[in-house]
Coordinates of C-alpha atoms and ligand atoms in Angstrom, one line a residue:
X1 CA 118.7 99.2 3.1
X2 CA 116.1 102.0 2.6
X3 CA 113.3 101.0 0.2
X4 CA 114.2 103.7 -2.3
X5 CA 117.9 103.6 -3.3
X6 CA 119.8 106.9 -3.1
X7 CA 120.4 108.6 -6.4
X8 CA 124.1 108.0 -6.1
X9 CA 123.5 104.3 -5.5
X10 CA 121.0 104.1 -8.4
X11 CA 123.5 105.7 -10.8
X12 CA 126.3 103.6 -9.4
X13 CA 124.4 100.4 -10.1
X14 CA 123.6 101.4 -13.6
X15 CA 127.3 102.2 -14.3
X16 CA 128.6 99.0 -12.7
X17 CA 126.2 97.0 -14.8
X18 CA 127.2 98.8 -18.0
X19 CA 130.9 98.4 -17.3
X20 CA 130.7 94.6 -16.7
X21 CA 128.6 94.3 -19.9
X22 CA 131.0 96.3 -22.0
X23 CA 134.1 94.7 -20.5
X24 CA 133.3 91.3 -19.1
X25 CA 137.0 90.8 -18.3
X26 CA 137.4 93.9 -16.2
X27 CA 138.2 93.0 -12.7
X28 CA 136.9 96.2 -11.2
X29 CA 133.6 97.8 -12.2
X30 CA 133.6 100.7 -9.8
X31 CA 132.8 103.8 -11.7
X32 CA 134.2 106.0 -8.9
X33 CA 131.2 108.3 -8.9
X34 CA 131.7 111.7 -7.2
X35 CA 129.6 114.8 -6.9
X36 CA 130.8 117.4 -9.4
X37 CA 130.6 121.1 -10.3
X38 CA 130.1 120.4 -14.0
X39 CA 127.2 118.1 -13.7
X40 CA 125.5 116.3 -10.8
X41 CA 128.0 113.5 -10.8
X42 CA 131.2 112.6 -12.5
X43 CA 132.5 109.0 -13.1
X44 CA 136.2 109.0 -12.7
X45 CA 136.7 105.3 -12.8
X46 CA 137.2 105.0 -16.5
X47 CA 140.9 105.9 -16.2
X48 CA 141.7 103.1 -13.9
X49 CA 139.6 100.8 -16.0
X50 CA 141.4 101.7 -19.3
X51 CA 144.9 101.0 -18.0
X52 CA 144.7 97.2 -17.6
X53 CA 142.6 97.0 -20.8
X54 CA 145.4 98.9 -22.6
X55 CA 142.7 100.9 -24.3
X56 CA 142.4 104.7 -24.8
X57 CA 140.1 106.0 -21.9
X58 CA 137.8 108.0 -24.2
X59 CA 137.3 104.8 -26.2
X60 CA 136.5 102.9 -23.0
X61 CA 134.1 105.7 -22.0
X62 CA 132.3 105.5 -25.3
X63 CA 131.9 101.8 -25.0
X64 CA 130.5 102.1 -21.5
X65 CA 128.0 104.7 -22.7
X66 CA 126.7 102.3 -25.3
X67 CA 125.2 100.4 -22.4
X68 CA 123.7 103.3 -20.6
X69 CA 120.7 105.3 -21.5
X70 CA 118.6 108.1 -20.2
X71 CA 115.9 106.7 -18.0
X72 CA 113.9 107.7 -14.9
X73 CA 117.1 108.5 -13.0
X74 CA 119.6 109.5 -15.6
X75 CA 118.8 112.6 -17.7
X76 CA 122.0 113.2 -19.6
X77 CA 125.5 111.6 -20.0
X78 CA 128.5 113.2 -21.6
X79 CA 132.2 112.4 -22.0
X80 CA 134.5 115.1 -20.8
X81 CA 138.2 115.6 -20.7
X82 CA 140.4 112.5 -21.2
X83 CA 137.7 110.1 -20.2
X84 CA 135.5 111.3 -17.5
X85 CA 131.7 110.8 -17.8
X86 CA 129.5 113.6 -16.6
X87 CA 126.1 112.6 -15.3
X88 CA 123.0 114.7 -14.9
X89 CA 120.0 113.2 -13.1
X90 CA 116.3 113.9 -13.6
X91 CA 114.3 116.3 -11.5
X92 CA 111.7 113.5 -11.0
X93 CA 114.3 111.2 -9.4
X94 CA 115.2 114.0 -7.0
X95 CA 111.6 114.7 -6.1
X96 CA 110.9 111.0 -5.7
X97 CA 113.7 110.7 -3.1
X98 CA 112.6 113.8 -1.2
X99 CA 109.2 112.4 -0.9
X100 CA 110.5 108.9 0.2
X101 CA 112.9 110.3 2.8
X102 CA 110.4 112.7 4.3
X103 CA 108.0 109.7 4.7
X104 CA 110.6 107.6 6.4
X105 CA 111.4 108.1 10.0
X106 CA 115.0 106.9 9.3
X107 CA 115.4 109.5 6.5
X108 CA 117.0 107.0 4.2
X109 CA 119.5 105.6 6.7
X110 CA 119.7 101.8 6.4
X111 CA 119.9 99.7 9.5
X112 CA 122.3 96.8 10.0
X113 CA 120.9 93.4 9.1
X114 CA 123.3 91.7 11.4
X115 CA 124.1 94.2 14.2
X116 CA 127.2 93.5 16.2
X117 CA 128.1 94.3 19.9
X118 CA 130.4 97.3 20.4
X119 CA 131.9 98.1 23.8
X120 CA 133.1 101.7 23.8
X121 CA 135.4 103.0 26.5
X122 CA 135.2 106.8 26.9
X123 CA 135.1 109.8 29.3
X124 CA 137.2 108.0 31.9
X125 CA 137.8 110.8 34.5
X126 CA 140.0 110.1 37.5
X127 CA 138.6 110.0 41.1
X128 CA 139.6 113.0 43.3
X129 CA 140.8 114.9 40.3
X130 CA 139.2 117.7 38.3
X131 CA 138.0 116.7 34.8
X132 CA 139.9 118.5 32.2
X133 CA 139.5 119.3 28.5
X134 CA 140.9 116.0 27.5
X135 CA 138.0 114.3 29.3
X136 CA 135.7 116.7 27.6
X137 CA 136.9 115.5 24.1
X138 CA 136.6 111.9 25.1
X139 CA 133.1 112.4 26.5
X140 CA 131.7 114.3 23.6
X141 CA 133.3 112.2 20.8
X142 CA 132.3 109.0 22.6
X143 CA 128.7 110.2 23.1
X144 CA 128.4 111.1 19.3
X145 CA 129.7 107.6 18.3
X146 CA 127.4 105.8 20.7
X147 CA 124.4 107.7 19.3
X148 CA 125.3 107.1 15.7
X149 CA 126.2 103.5 16.1
X150 CA 122.9 102.8 18.0
X151 CA 121.0 104.6 15.3
X152 CA 122.3 102.1 12.7
X153 CA 121.1 99.2 14.9
X154 CA 124.4 98.3 16.6
X155 CA 124.2 97.0 20.2
X156 CA 126.4 99.4 22.2
X157 CA 127.7 98.9 25.7
X158 CA 129.2 102.0 27.3
X159 CA 132.1 101.8 29.7
X160 CA 133.3 104.8 31.7
X161 CA 136.7 103.4 32.7
X162 CA 137.0 105.6 35.8
X163 CA 140.5 106.0 37.2
X164 CA 139.4 104.8 40.7
X165 CA 142.3 102.6 41.7
X166 CA 146.0 102.8 42.2
X167 CA 148.8 103.8 44.6
X168 CA 147.7 107.5 44.8
X169 CA 144.7 106.4 46.8
X170 CA 147.1 105.3 49.6
X171 CA 148.3 108.8 49.8
X172 CA 144.9 110.3 49.7
X173 CA 143.4 108.0 52.3
X174 CA 146.4 108.3 54.6
X175 CA 146.1 112.1 54.5
X176 CA 142.4 112.0 55.2
X177 CA 143.1 109.7 58.2
X178 CA 145.7 112.1 59.6
X179 CA 143.6 115.2 58.9
X180 CA 140.0 114.1 59.7
X181 CA 138.9 117.7 59.6
X182 CA 139.2 117.5 55.8
X183 CA 136.1 115.3 55.8
X184 CA 133.3 117.3 57.5
X185 CA 130.3 118.8 55.9
X186 CA 130.8 120.3 52.5
X187 CA 129.7 123.9 52.6
X188 CA 131.3 124.8 49.3
X189 CA 128.9 122.9 47.1
X190 CA 127.5 125.1 44.3
X191 CA 125.0 124.2 41.6
X192 CA 127.8 123.8 39.0
X193 CA 130.5 122.1 41.0
X194 CA 129.4 120.0 43.9
X195 CA 132.4 119.2 46.1
X196 CA 135.2 118.8 43.7
X197 CA 137.2 121.8 45.0
X198 CA 137.5 120.0 48.3
X199 CA 138.8 116.8 46.7
X200 CA 141.2 118.9 44.6
X201 CA 142.6 120.5 47.7
X202 CA 143.0 117.1 49.4
X203 CA 144.8 115.9 46.3
X204 CA 147.2 118.8 46.3
X205 CA 147.9 118.7 50.0
X206 CA 148.5 115.0 50.1
X207 CA 150.7 115.0 47.1
X208 CA 152.9 117.7 48.6
X209 CA 153.2 115.8 51.8
X210 CA 153.9 112.6 50.0
X211 CA 156.7 114.2 47.9
X212 CA 158.2 116.0 50.9
X213 CA 157.8 113.6 53.8
X214 CA 159.4 110.2 53.6
X215 CA 157.6 108.8 56.6
X216 CA 154.3 109.9 55.3
X217 CA 155.1 108.2 52.0
X218 CA 155.9 105.0 53.8
X219 CA 152.6 105.2 55.7
X220 CA 150.8 105.8 52.4
X221 CA 152.4 102.7 50.8
X222 CA 151.2 100.6 53.7
X223 CA 147.8 102.2 53.3
X224 CA 147.7 100.9 49.7
X225 CA 148.3 97.4 51.0
X226 CA 145.4 97.8 53.4
X227 CA 143.2 99.0 50.5
X228 CA 144.2 96.0 48.4
X229 CA 143.5 93.7 51.3
X230 CA 140.1 95.1 51.8
X231 CA 140.6 96.6 55.2
X232 CA 137.0 97.9 56.0
X233 CA 137.9 101.4 57.2
X234 CA 140.3 102.0 54.4
X235 CA 137.8 100.8 51.8
X236 CA 135.1 103.0 53.4
X237 CA 137.4 106.0 53.1
X238 CA 138.1 105.1 49.4
X239 CA 134.4 104.6 48.7
X240 CA 133.7 108.1 50.1
X241 CA 136.0 109.7 47.7
X242 CA 134.7 107.7 44.8
X243 CA 131.1 108.7 45.6
X244 CA 131.9 112.3 46.1
X245 CA 133.8 112.5 42.8
X246 CA 130.9 110.7 40.9
X247 CA 128.5 113.3 42.1
X248 CA 130.7 115.9 40.4
X249 CA 131.1 113.8 37.2
X250 CA 127.4 113.3 37.0
X251 CA 126.8 117.0 37.3
X252 CA 129.1 117.6 34.4
X253 CA 127.4 114.9 32.3
X254 CA 124.0 116.3 33.1
X255 CA 125.2 119.8 32.0
X256 CA 126.6 118.3 28.8
X257 CA 123.5 116.3 28.1
X258 CA 125.4 113.0 27.4
X259 CA 124.0 109.5 27.6
X260 CA 126.5 108.2 30.3
X261 CA 124.8 106.8 33.4
X262 CA 125.9 105.6 36.8
X263 CA 125.6 102.0 35.5
X264 CA 128.2 102.7 32.8
X265 CA 130.8 103.7 35.4
X266 CA 132.8 100.6 35.6
X267 CA 136.1 101.8 36.9
X268 CA 139.6 100.3 37.1
X269 CA 138.8 98.9 40.6
X270 CA 136.1 96.6 39.0
X271 CA 138.9 94.5 37.4
X272 CA 141.1 94.4 40.5
X273 CA 140.2 90.8 41.5
X274 CA 141.0 89.5 38.0
X275 CA 144.5 90.9 37.8
X276 CA 146.4 88.0 39.5
X277 CA 144.7 85.6 37.2
X278 CA 145.5 87.7 34.1
X279 CA 149.2 87.7 35.0
X280 CA 149.3 84.0 35.9
X281 CA 147.8 83.2 32.5
X282 CA 150.2 85.4 30.6
X283 CA 153.1 83.9 32.4
X284 CA 151.9 80.3 32.0
X285 CA 151.4 80.7 28.2
X286 CA 154.8 82.4 27.9
X287 CA 153.3 85.6 26.5
X288 CA 154.9 87.4 29.4
X289 CA 158.3 86.7 30.9
X290 CA 160.1 87.7 34.1
X291 CA 162.7 90.4 33.6
X292 CA 164.5 91.9 36.6
X293 CA 161.6 90.6 38.7
X294 CA 158.9 92.3 36.7
X295 CA 156.5 90.4 34.5
X296 CA 156.9 91.8 30.9
X297 CA 155.7 91.4 27.4
X298 CA 158.2 92.2 24.7
X299 CA 157.7 93.3 21.1
X300 CA 160.1 93.0 18.1
X301 CA 159.1 96.4 16.7
X302 CA 158.7 98.5 19.8
X303 CA 162.0 100.1 21.1
X304 CA 162.8 103.0 23.3
X305 CA 165.0 105.9 22.4
X306 CA 168.1 103.9 23.5
X307 CA 167.3 101.1 21.0
X308 CA 166.5 98.7 23.8
X309 CA 163.1 96.9 23.5
X310 CA 160.3 98.6 25.5
X311 CA 158.2 96.0 27.3
X312 CA 154.7 96.2 28.5
X313 CA 154.9 95.7 32.3
X314 CA 152.0 93.7 33.6
X315 CA 153.3 93.2 37.1
X316 CA 156.0 95.3 38.7
X317 CA 158.8 93.8 40.6
X318 CA 157.2 94.7 43.9
X319 CA 154.1 92.6 42.9
X320 CA 151.9 95.6 42.0
X321 CA 149.8 95.7 39.0
X322 CA 149.3 98.7 36.7
X323 CA 147.2 100.5 34.1
X324 CA 148.1 97.9 31.4
X325 CA 147.1 94.9 33.5
X326 CA 143.7 96.5 34.1
X327 CA 143.2 97.1 30.4
X328 CA 144.0 93.5 29.6
X329 CA 141.5 92.2 32.2
X330 CA 139.0 94.6 30.7
X331 CA 139.5 93.1 27.2
X332 CA 139.0 89.6 28.6
X333 CA 135.8 90.7 30.3
X334 CA 134.4 92.7 27.4
X335 CA 135.0 89.9 24.8
X336 CA 134.5 86.9 27.1
X337 CA 131.6 88.1 29.2
X338 CA 130.0 90.9 27.3
X339 CA 130.3 89.2 23.9
X340 CA 131.8 92.2 22.1
X341 CA 132.9 91.9 18.6
X342 CA 134.2 95.4 18.4
X343 CA 136.1 97.3 21.1
X344 CA 136.5 101.1 20.9
X345 CA 138.7 103.3 23.1
X346 CA 138.2 107.1 22.8
X347 CA 141.5 108.2 24.5
X348 CA 144.1 110.9 23.9
X349 CA 146.4 110.1 20.9
X350 CA 149.4 110.2 23.3
X351 CA 148.3 106.8 24.6
X352 CA 148.7 105.1 21.1
X353 CA 151.7 103.0 22.1
X354 CA 150.0 101.8 25.2
X355 CA 147.0 100.5 23.3
X356 CA 149.2 99.0 20.5
X357 CA 151.0 97.0 23.1
X358 CA 147.8 96.0 25.1
X359 CA 146.0 94.9 21.9
X360 CA 149.0 92.9 20.7
X361 CA 149.3 91.2 24.1
X362 CA 145.6 90.3 24.2
X363 CA 145.9 88.8 20.7
X364 CA 148.8 86.7 21.6
X365 CA 147.0 85.5 24.8
X366 CA 144.0 84.6 22.7
X367 CA 141.7 87.0 24.5
X368 CA 141.2 89.1 21.4
X369 CA 140.4 86.6 18.5
X370 CA 140.9 87.8 14.9
X371 CA 137.2 88.4 14.3
X372 CA 137.1 90.9 17.2
X373 CA 138.1 94.4 16.2
X374 CA 140.0 96.6 18.7
X375 CA 140.5 100.2 17.9
X376 CA 142.1 103.1 19.7
X377 CA 140.3 106.2 18.5
X378 CA 142.9 108.8 19.4
X379 CA 142.2 112.5 19.5
X380 CA 144.3 115.7 19.5
X381 CA 144.9 118.2 22.2
X382 CA 142.7 121.2 23.1
X383 CA 144.8 124.4 22.9
X384 CA 144.3 127.8 24.4
X385 CA 144.3 131.0 22.2
X386 CA 148.1 131.1 22.6
X387 CA 148.4 127.8 20.7
X388 CA 149.6 125.9 23.8
X389 CA 147.8 123.2 25.7
X390 CA 144.8 124.8 27.4
X391 CA 145.6 125.9 30.9
X392 CA 144.6 128.7 33.3
X393 CA 146.9 131.7 33.5
X394 CA 148.5 130.2 36.6
X395 CA 149.2 127.0 34.7
X396 CA 146.5 124.8 36.2
X397 CA 144.0 122.7 34.4
X398 CA 140.8 124.5 33.5
X399 CA 137.7 123.4 35.4
X400 CA 135.4 121.9 32.9
X401 CA 132.3 123.4 34.6
X402 CA 133.9 126.9 34.3
X403 CA 134.4 126.4 30.7
X404 CA 130.9 125.3 30.0
X405 CA 129.6 128.2 32.1
X406 CA 131.6 130.5 29.9
X407 CA 130.2 129.1 26.7
X408 CA 126.7 129.4 28.0
X409 CA 127.3 133.0 29.1
X410 CA 128.5 133.9 25.6
X411 CA 125.5 132.1 24.1
X412 CA 123.1 134.0 26.4
X413 CA 124.5 137.3 25.0
X414 CA 124.0 136.1 21.4
X415 CA 120.4 134.8 22.1
X416 CA 119.3 137.8 24.0
X417 CA 120.5 140.1 21.3
X418 CA 118.5 138.2 18.7
X419 CA 115.4 137.9 20.9
X420 CA 115.4 140.7 23.5
X421 CA 111.8 140.0 24.5
X422 CA 112.5 136.5 25.9
X423 CA 111.3 135.6 29.4
X424 CA 114.3 134.6 31.6
X425 CA 113.4 131.0 31.9
X426 CA 113.3 130.6 28.1
X427 CA 116.4 132.6 27.6
X428 CA 118.2 130.3 30.0
X429 CA 117.0 127.2 28.2
X430 CA 118.1 128.5 24.8
X431 CA 121.4 129.8 26.1
X432 CA 122.2 126.4 27.5
X433 CA 121.3 124.6 24.2
X434 CA 123.3 127.1 22.2
X435 CA 126.3 127.3 24.5
X436 CA 126.7 123.5 25.0
X437 CA 125.9 122.8 21.4
X438 CA 128.6 125.3 20.4
X439 CA 131.2 123.5 22.6
X440 CA 130.2 120.1 21.2
X441 CA 130.2 121.2 17.6
X442 CA 133.6 122.9 17.8
X443 CA 135.0 119.7 19.2
X444 CA 133.3 117.3 16.9
X445 CA 133.8 119.3 13.7
X446 CA 137.6 119.2 14.0
X447 CA 138.9 115.9 12.6
X448 CA 139.4 113.7 15.6
X449 CA 143.2 113.5 15.5
X450 CA 143.9 117.2 15.1
X451 CA 144.4 119.7 17.9
X452 CA 142.1 122.7 18.1
X453 CA 141.9 126.1 19.8
X454 CA 139.2 126.5 22.4
X455 CA 137.7 129.9 21.6
X456 CA 134.2 130.5 22.9
X457 CA 133.6 133.7 21.0
X458 CA 134.2 132.0 17.7
X459 CA 132.2 128.9 18.8
X460 CA 128.9 130.8 19.2
X461 CA 129.1 132.8 16.0
X462 CA 125.9 132.8 14.1
X463 CA 127.5 132.6 10.7
X464 CA 130.5 130.4 10.6
X465 CA 131.2 126.7 10.8
X466 CA 129.5 126.5 14.2
X467 CA 126.8 124.7 16.0
X468 CA 125.0 128.0 16.4
X469 CA 124.8 128.4 12.6
X470 CA 123.1 124.9 12.4
X471 CA 120.7 125.8 15.2
X472 CA 119.9 129.0 13.5
X473 CA 119.2 127.3 10.1
X474 CA 117.0 124.8 11.9
X475 CA 115.0 127.6 13.6
X476 CA 114.5 129.3 10.3
X477 CA 113.1 126.2 8.7
X478 CA 110.7 125.8 11.6
X479 CA 109.6 129.4 11.3
X480 CA 108.6 128.9 7.6
X481 CA 106.8 125.7 8.4
X482 CA 104.8 127.5 11.1
X483 CA 103.8 130.2 8.6
X484 CA 102.4 127.8 6.0
X485 CA 98.7 128.7 5.4
X486 CA 96.1 126.1 6.1
X487 CA 95.4 123.7 3.2
X488 CA 98.9 124.1 1.9
X489 CA 100.9 121.0 2.9
X490 CA 104.4 119.9 2.2
X491 CA 104.1 117.6 -0.9
X492 CA 106.4 116.6 -3.7
X493 CA 104.8 117.3 -7.1
X494 CA 106.9 115.0 -9.1
X495 CA 106.4 116.6 -12.6
X496 CA 107.8 120.0 -11.6
X497 CA 111.0 121.4 -13.1
X498 CA 113.5 122.2 -10.3
X499 CA 115.6 125.3 -9.9
X500 CA 119.3 124.8 -9.4
X501 CA 119.2 125.7 -5.7
X502 CA 116.3 123.2 -5.2
X503 CA 118.3 120.4 -7.0
X504 CA 121.4 121.1 -5.0
X505 CA 119.4 120.9 -1.7
X506 CA 117.5 117.8 -2.8
X507 CA 120.7 116.0 -3.8
X508 CA 122.3 116.8 -0.6
X509 CA 119.3 115.6 1.5
X510 CA 119.6 112.3 -0.4
X511 CA 123.2 111.9 0.9
X512 CA 122.3 111.6 4.6
X513 CA 122.3 107.8 4.6
X514 CA 125.7 107.6 2.9
X515 CA 127.1 110.2 5.4
X516 CA 125.9 108.1 8.4
X517 CA 127.6 105.1 6.9
X518 CA 130.8 107.0 6.6
X519 CA 130.7 108.0 10.2
X520 CA 130.1 104.5 11.4
X521 CA 132.8 103.2 9.0
X522 CA 135.5 105.6 10.1
X523 CA 134.4 106.7 13.6
X524 CA 134.8 110.3 12.5
X525 CA 131.9 112.5 13.6
X526 CA 133.4 115.5 11.8
X527 CA 132.1 114.0 8.5
X528 CA 128.6 114.4 9.8
X529 CA 129.4 118.0 11.0
X530 CA 130.7 118.9 7.5
X531 CA 127.6 117.4 5.9
X532 CA 125.2 119.3 8.2
X533 CA 127.1 122.5 7.6
X534 CA 126.8 122.0 3.8
X535 CA 123.2 121.2 4.2
X536 CA 122.6 124.4 6.2
X537 CA 124.5 126.4 3.6
X538 CA 122.5 124.8 0.7
X539 CA 119.3 125.7 2.6
X540 CA 120.5 129.3 3.0
X541 CA 121.1 129.5 -0.8
X542 CA 117.7 127.9 -1.5
X543 CA 116.0 130.3 0.9
X544 CA 117.5 133.3 -0.8
X545 CA 116.7 132.2 -4.4
X546 CA 113.4 130.3 -4.0
X547 CA 110.6 132.1 -2.3
X548 CA 108.6 129.4 -0.5
X549 CA 105.3 131.0 0.7
X550 CA 105.3 133.5 -2.2
X551 CA 106.1 131.0 -4.9
X552 CA 104.4 131.3 -8.3
X553 CA 102.0 128.4 -7.8
X554 CA 100.6 126.4 -4.9
X555 CA 102.4 123.3 -6.3
X556 CA 105.7 125.0 -6.1
X557 CA 105.0 126.2 -2.6
X558 CA 104.1 122.7 -1.5
X559 CA 107.2 121.2 -3.1
X560 CA 109.4 123.8 -1.5
X561 CA 107.7 123.3 1.9
X562 CA 108.6 119.6 1.6
X563 CA 112.2 120.6 1.0
X564 CA 112.1 122.8 4.1
X565 CA 110.5 120.0 6.1
X566 CA 113.0 117.4 5.1
X567 CA 115.8 119.8 5.7
X568 CA 114.4 120.4 9.2
X569 CA 114.1 116.6 9.9
X570 CA 117.6 115.9 8.6
X571 CA 119.2 118.7 10.6
X572 CA 117.4 117.6 13.8
X573 CA 118.2 113.9 13.4
X574 CA 121.8 114.7 12.4
X575 CA 122.3 117.2 15.3
X576 CA 120.7 114.7 17.7
X577 CA 123.3 112.1 16.7
X578 CA 126.0 114.7 17.6
X579 CA 124.2 115.3 20.9
X580 CA 123.4 118.9 19.9
X581 CA 120.0 120.4 20.8
X582 CA 117.6 122.0 18.2
X583 CA 115.6 124.8 19.8
X584 CA 112.4 125.6 17.7
X585 CA 113.2 129.3 17.8
X586 CA 116.5 131.1 18.4
Ligands
LIG1 N1 141.8 107.7 33.1 C1 142.7 107.8 32.1 C2 143.2 109.2 31.9 O1 142.6 110.2 32.5 C3 142.2 107.4 30.7 C4 141.7 105.9 30.7 C5 141.5 105.5 29.3 N2 140.9 104.2 29.2 C6 141.4 103.0 29.2 N3 140.8 101.9 29.1 N4 142.7 102.9 29.4 O2 144.2 109.5 31.2

């Protein structure tokens, strides 16, 4: 808990106290306080309080008010409509908060007294395949959640569940063995895309041969057996592909500026040696049963389109294990070995059923006890301007690097128009922060489960709901702070009367802590985006109405400078939690 309660919490406490004093029998004393256009806050809870008391809401409101009085926080109270209570708070309370937040490195954000251990599974690209926009979403959302959870004190363990195992490797390795020239030195490596194009070609060529040549398909299947059995040459070939792909993934992560490291890359293969045991346990406990030779888990409520129950297959009839088995082994490992009490999966919404079945199976098997939370944090699809899933014109997946390059190019144009004098190195640095920030903000500001259209022109707009707008607001704040004359320091003069734009900005700054709690409570970074956007807009209004350096008195200047400073600190901290850079100038 921050040392100075937020204004909303302070008002809330006073109301809860008044309600329980006026109505000792009331079961719920929540005043349902909301920000309001008519006053600073409105208490809407009187209505739901009046119902069980069988009393007229205005009467209830009057009796609650008998136990509330103006004080250091509350300036004025008034009953409105059928039984709402409008609350205006004092300027002094706002100024006191601003001073306290600016002096606190955590800006009023509480930190968990009993932090838990969260294992978060995100990014998860597949070896020898191009990363696509789906992986972009998972990577960006996962990164923002990691940063926000860590900020509140949670211990977070990152798991990049690479798709590095499975029958397709038999085909890839076999093709490589038969076409050794595909190995060779890679001369196509560029700064943005090391050697993925070669692996892509390999994937396509081997797929085509696999689908069209039955003998090759058989040889590929035998190759899978060799891989499973740990045949040294086969494993070396597999390892080569994994390493080559990881170089590419790491280049994407570096360009994106996300926290993922090599140590977080614990792919599907890591769980390989646990799978037989997982299946044996499931079968012994009766959680899974044999059905047509396959080992299956059935669910009462999960049926296919034909009305027949759809099982989770943990072992195929040919003895092979699949995607689900690996996820079960991972749960056992994450809870049993890593001590997780919260498991998060940032994966496309289309995999909802898979996770529902996997979690339920793990619960039945006792690997996921009731006090461990497991959540699939699904997300929507990235669409092209035509409203269809984002693809190149020829229908292929868009290379992630190309997409990031495009955003940085657009950003370079915006930055160089604003600051034509910039030296090229600085221009590059800012273009990168603006372009990458724009991509991240566009993704994170859409509520997670919705689809959105990928439109780089809109993303880098200086005045819309964009990351660029936030960066611009931050740079403007910094520019004012730089211009403050010597001897004039940001300070809250607590007896000043505030202008409406100052009050609005101050009240919003005081909501940062509650906003962070919302994000960690719902795993929805778009709430932080919306908050920061409101903050930047409130700052713009303040800036237009309240001259800072040319204010009537030095006290007003100093107070306004403090508002600027805290706005800057809050924007920087908030954007950092989203993984978005804050250049000092734009
Ligand atoms: N690699 C998979 C894909 O590209 C996503 C893996 C999701 N994570 C998991 N634990 N199943 O679709």
